[in-house]
Amino acid sequence: MPYFDKRDFPVFDAMPELVYLDSTATSQKPKPVIDAVSRYYREENANPLRGLYGLAVKATDAYENARAAVHDFIGAASEREIVFTRNATESLNLIASSYGRENIRQNDEILVTISEHHSNFLPWQVLAKEKGARLKFLKCGKDGEYTPEMLEKALTPRTKIFAAAQISNVIGRLNPIKEFAEICHKNGTVIVCDGAQSVPHIPVNVRELGVDFLAFSGHKMFAPMGIGVLYGREELLEQMPPFLYGGEMIEYVTLCGATFAELPHKFEAGTVNAGGAVGLHAAIDYIGEFGFAKLEKREKELTRLLIEGMKETPHVRIIGSEDPADHCGIVSFTIDDVHPHDIAAIFDESGIAVRAGHHCAQPLHKYLGVQSSVRASAALYNDRRDTELFLECLKTIRRRMGYSE
Amino acid sequence: MPYFDKRDFPVFDAMPELVYLDSTATSQKPKPVIDAVSRYYREENANPLRGLYGLAVKATDAYENARAAVHDFIGAASEREIVFTRNATESLNLIASSYGRENIRQNDEILVTISEHHSNFLPWQVLAKEKGARLKFLKCGKDGEYTPEMLEKALTPRTKIFAAAQISNVIGRLNPIKEFAEICHKNGTVIVCDGAQSVPHIPVNVRELGVDFLAFSGHKMFAPMGIGVLYGREELLEQMPPFLYGGEMIEYVTLCGATFAELPHKFEAGTVNAGGAVGLHAAIDYIGEFGFAKLEKREKELTRLLIEGMKETPHVRIIGSEDPADHCGIVSFTIDDVHPHDIAAIFDESGIAVRAGHHCAQPLHKYLGVQSSVRASAALYNDRRDTELFLECLKTIRRRMGYSE
Amino acid sequence: MSNFYNEILTDHNMHPVHKHELAVCTCSREGVNPSCGDDITLNLRIEDGIIADGSFTGSGCAVSQASADIMLDLVIGKSIDEAERLHALFMKMIRGEADDSELEELDEAAALADISHMPARVKCAVLGWRTLGESLPER
Amino acid sequence: MSNFYNEILTDHNMHPVHKHELAVCTCSREGVNPSCGDDITLNLRIEDGIIADGSFTGSGCAVSQASADIMLDLVIGKSIDEAERLHALFMKMIRGEADDSELEELDEAAALADISHMPARVKCAVLGWRTLGESLPER
Ligand SMILES: Cc1ncc(COP(=O)(O)O)c(C=O)c1O
Ligand SMILES: Cc1ncc(COP(=O)(O)O)c(C=O)c1O
């Protein structure tokens, strides 16, 4: 039976003193996930999908059962809507490259929020350039918020795509994606939701949200690296051309042309990552057993502790809202006069892992007028002691850099 | 200490009776590889490349050490020439998409062999269509051979790219890539080598071969799924635009443009698969300890046993050469009057895993005038008993299908 | 699974009764499995709501060929409704959900029951039946 | 590693001696670390093969700023050859290859020796030196 805390995560056996507050970059992996992947390779490994022998049937089942689990997890209408990719970045590139190239014309508009991760920003920038379309930006309010009204104002009849994270990896605030989707659809705009930071933290149901596409990464939700998901509405995926070519994504190939396999295989070129999918399946089961209710409660509590402590620390400035309720486990901040890289290095000297830099969101940092920031993020394996050690260290930083207070 | 045979591969503990002759599709994984990946997640996992804390430094080292190992393994000039991808298919798509789109013009010619795997065929077909270029085919001789003379005849001043597998996954014969590279370069043609089947079986040195690009997959060489390699000459990679966008592949991002990171990171979008890279590193070490001399000897011996037994079995027709020396562990065949899928199913009833179908090489099968074929392939974990059981079963197949002999 | 290629199957494969052209037919339809290369053309002569005659041509694995032949054995002379019902029953068996009495109704087609353990071959077993389903007039 | 931010480093960061414009300079060069956002401009006045004066401006982390200031302490008044030699020595230290007597020569710059354990920060420590290397006349 899992414990649903640090004890499930072998990295904390290897480094008992580690205070890991960088789960937004990547999560640690619980034993059930590590073991599921090993077991797959020890007992079920073969090249899935076309095998005509028992072991290949097992491998295919393992892979397709993982797809079914993802489908349940995000409430998709059909397993045909679940495409396995390498990570959220690939999922987003796939949408821009396949759906985008096919549907964006000159003078169309693509709207993205100013706080998007580069992975949900650059593919649109490149697409817009290629097509002579216009890339427009939705800017957040001073608490990092985006409202339905803001979106309504920014949409025009030419807006073909709106791309937004459900939770920004810097601001950490939950955006009203359901309302956004309604507004977009009234406007004939397709909505691409980056779920890289939401799917690991809150229950996400694509049909309730009404999004057209959702992208996320396994490695941020306790699964191994190298496996990600693209959800797309069947109707849209159906009309899209393939993304990469080769392997089981074909139907017939001749010297002068080819027809392609059915969904979702059309988008899965080359040998699939069954081991990664099995790991993702185990991660979904792990989250499922824990339950989002408890998970959210724990993360909210940790966030509250972090933010309250930060607010008591002079010279610390939180990015976005100062209300803990507006953060889903993610808090980015700066300290007056101290460079974020130095801050992270000092935390590291105390065994505390936090991230510093632009967090792949340079446009947001520019918009906020800061070069870079530090980010602390919590997951279910963090505890009160982690927040205490973090805050203790936080208070010493300016002093350790030579400032009197 | 590893044994360098079945005992190292836990799948044969789980299924002691399994006769696995489908390594060309995917290899089984030795314990050192499975353990290395687990260890990475238990002790070193973090998001590599930008981390400012100890654990992220470990993860970065694990990832970059894997790159260094690949670089040594294939004799690249610099680690900047080693790009991690998901699999050979993605590597080949990357070349076609990035190098191809940038360099192929209308009326240019792209030459591929008729036996290419769809992964080294469809990307070129798509590119040729997009650019109005011509896709031409190099046809093999009756023993599945390609000679320098054939290539010389097929090249024209317009041939910009020649794409060829070093070993076809159906024919199993070693192609004279070094000679091909020389001929191509005299002609100003870039040579793309698909090493998916050669890198696991023979020592491959990109500088000795003189190829411009080499693609291969980890999962076919004892590594986990989800990790592959693209080698490209630095000079070519340097001039190529990125493939996918987002994550650590940038330098600066602004609202209206971006500049990109140095090689090889420019081509590695999104969170990298460090766990997969660690697995590939362990696989390379495993092969290295075994040594290619012994590995080739063993595979040659198994191939000889297979082919000699096949030749003694009436109604069995080998694809390509009947000389065992012309096969690198891969033998495809048909049996008169019995459909390959039925053959594979009967083998499966005897616990023998072989592949049947078009092996992602429909153009080759069409050219050979067969719908599909059966393929048996050997790896270092196979032994004489495997070949005996295979041949025993082979002899019964026509009878079991109701034929008198 | 250890003796899937039983006599019923190999017999129908080697000596199909219904594998030939059909001089007079009211409907002819092709069915293919791209991934296997199985390809059959199913010919039916339907008169007054009855499958008066049927045949198939084409090529493919023993499973696809034998299954089509066995199917024609079963449905020739039956009403469209009855053929629909057998079609549904066969699909149920393939999903591993048919009970013994249902298997009995399927007669020789029940020889293919074990295919449910070989997902990659299900398409072959089903090809003839799927094509039949597509051939029968809508109601 | 547990006290990398020692007094030498924090002092040079908070109270840099050489962080200002340079009225008369023979060469001025920008150096950046895209991934960190560190950005310095190094100004030198070179006369008769001697670095007669130098300064820097810009912004960045404490490591990059302090390292640039310490570097200028070391090289101002030295010949170009000597500056080149110190540059090479510093790089050697960063790779973790300098011996004790070499560390001594680097004086306060040796406070940065431990950076070799923090690969992501090496660029910061090296920024000033790299820019110096690019500023010195080729020979
Ligand atoms: C010759 C050859 N090229 C390319 C591939 C594609 O490899 P992957 O499916 O790992 O991308 C294969 C494997 O199926 C192959 O045998
Ligand atoms: C909001 C957001 N989108 C996209 C990504 C990209 O995820 P990955 O690097 O796994 O592709 C990240 C993670 O860094 C993220 O936080």
PDB file of C-alpha atoms and ligand atoms in Angstrom, chain A residues 270-271, chain B residues 87-89 117 119 167 169 194 196-197 217 219-220, ligand 1:
ATOM      1  CA  GLY A 270       7.571   4.953 -35.394  1.00  0.00           C
ATOM      2  CA  THR A 271       7.846   2.519 -32.547  1.00  0.00           C
TER       3      THR A 271
ATOM      4  CA  ASN B  87      13.257   6.977 -32.265  1.00  0.00           C
ATOM      5  CA  ALA B  88      14.775   6.524 -35.702  1.00  0.00           C
ATOM      6  CA  THR B  89      11.494   7.587 -37.275  1.00  0.00           C
ATOM      7  CA  HIS B 117      11.484   1.200 -44.164  1.00  0.00           C
ATOM      8  CA  SER B 119      10.191   5.766 -41.906  1.00  0.00           C
ATOM      9  CA  ILE B 167      20.909  -2.864 -43.293  1.00  0.00           C
ATOM     10  CA  ASN B 169      14.998  -4.739 -41.916  1.00  0.00           C
ATOM     11  CA  ASP B 194      19.183   4.703 -41.639  1.00  0.00           C
ATOM     12  CA  ALA B 196      18.146   1.385 -37.166  1.00  0.00           C
ATOM     13  CA  GLN B 197      19.238  -2.168 -38.027  1.00  0.00           C
ATOM     14  CA  SER B 217      16.570   3.815 -32.208  1.00  0.00           C
ATOM     15  CA  HIS B 219      14.824   0.209 -28.292  1.00  0.00           C
ATOM     16  CA  LYS B 220      16.350  -1.995 -31.004  1.00  0.00           C
TER      17      LYS B 220
HETATM   18  C1  LIG E   1      15.432  -0.168 -41.134  1.00  0.00           C
HETATM   19  C2  LIG E   1      14.528   0.523 -40.166  1.00  0.00           C
HETATM   20  N1  LIG E   1      14.386   1.848 -40.233  1.00  0.00           N
HETATM   21  C3  LIG E   1      13.604   2.526 -39.387  1.00  0.00           C
HETATM   22  C4  LIG E   1      12.890   1.882 -38.424  1.00  0.00           C
HETATM   23  C5  LIG E   1      12.024   2.683 -37.539  1.00  0.00           C
HETATM   24  O1  LIG E   1      12.441   2.582 -36.213  1.00  0.00           O
HETATM   25  P1  LIG E   1      11.490   3.154 -35.081  1.00  0.00           P
HETATM   26  O2  LIG E   1      10.169   2.481 -35.224  1.00  0.00           O
HETATM   27  O3  LIG E   1      12.175   2.785 -33.832  1.00  0.00           O
HETATM   28  O4  LIG E   1      11.393   4.616 -35.293  1.00  0.00           O
HETATM   29  C6  LIG E   1      13.010   0.485 -38.318  1.00  0.00           C
HETATM   30  C7  LIG E   1      12.295  -0.279 -37.283  1.00  0.00           C
HETATM   31  O5  LIG E   1      11.168  -0.646 -37.384  1.00  0.00           O
HETATM   32  C8  LIG E   1      13.822  -0.193 -39.217  1.00  0.00           C
HETATM   33  O6  LIG E   1      13.940  -1.524 -39.150  1.00  0.00           O
END
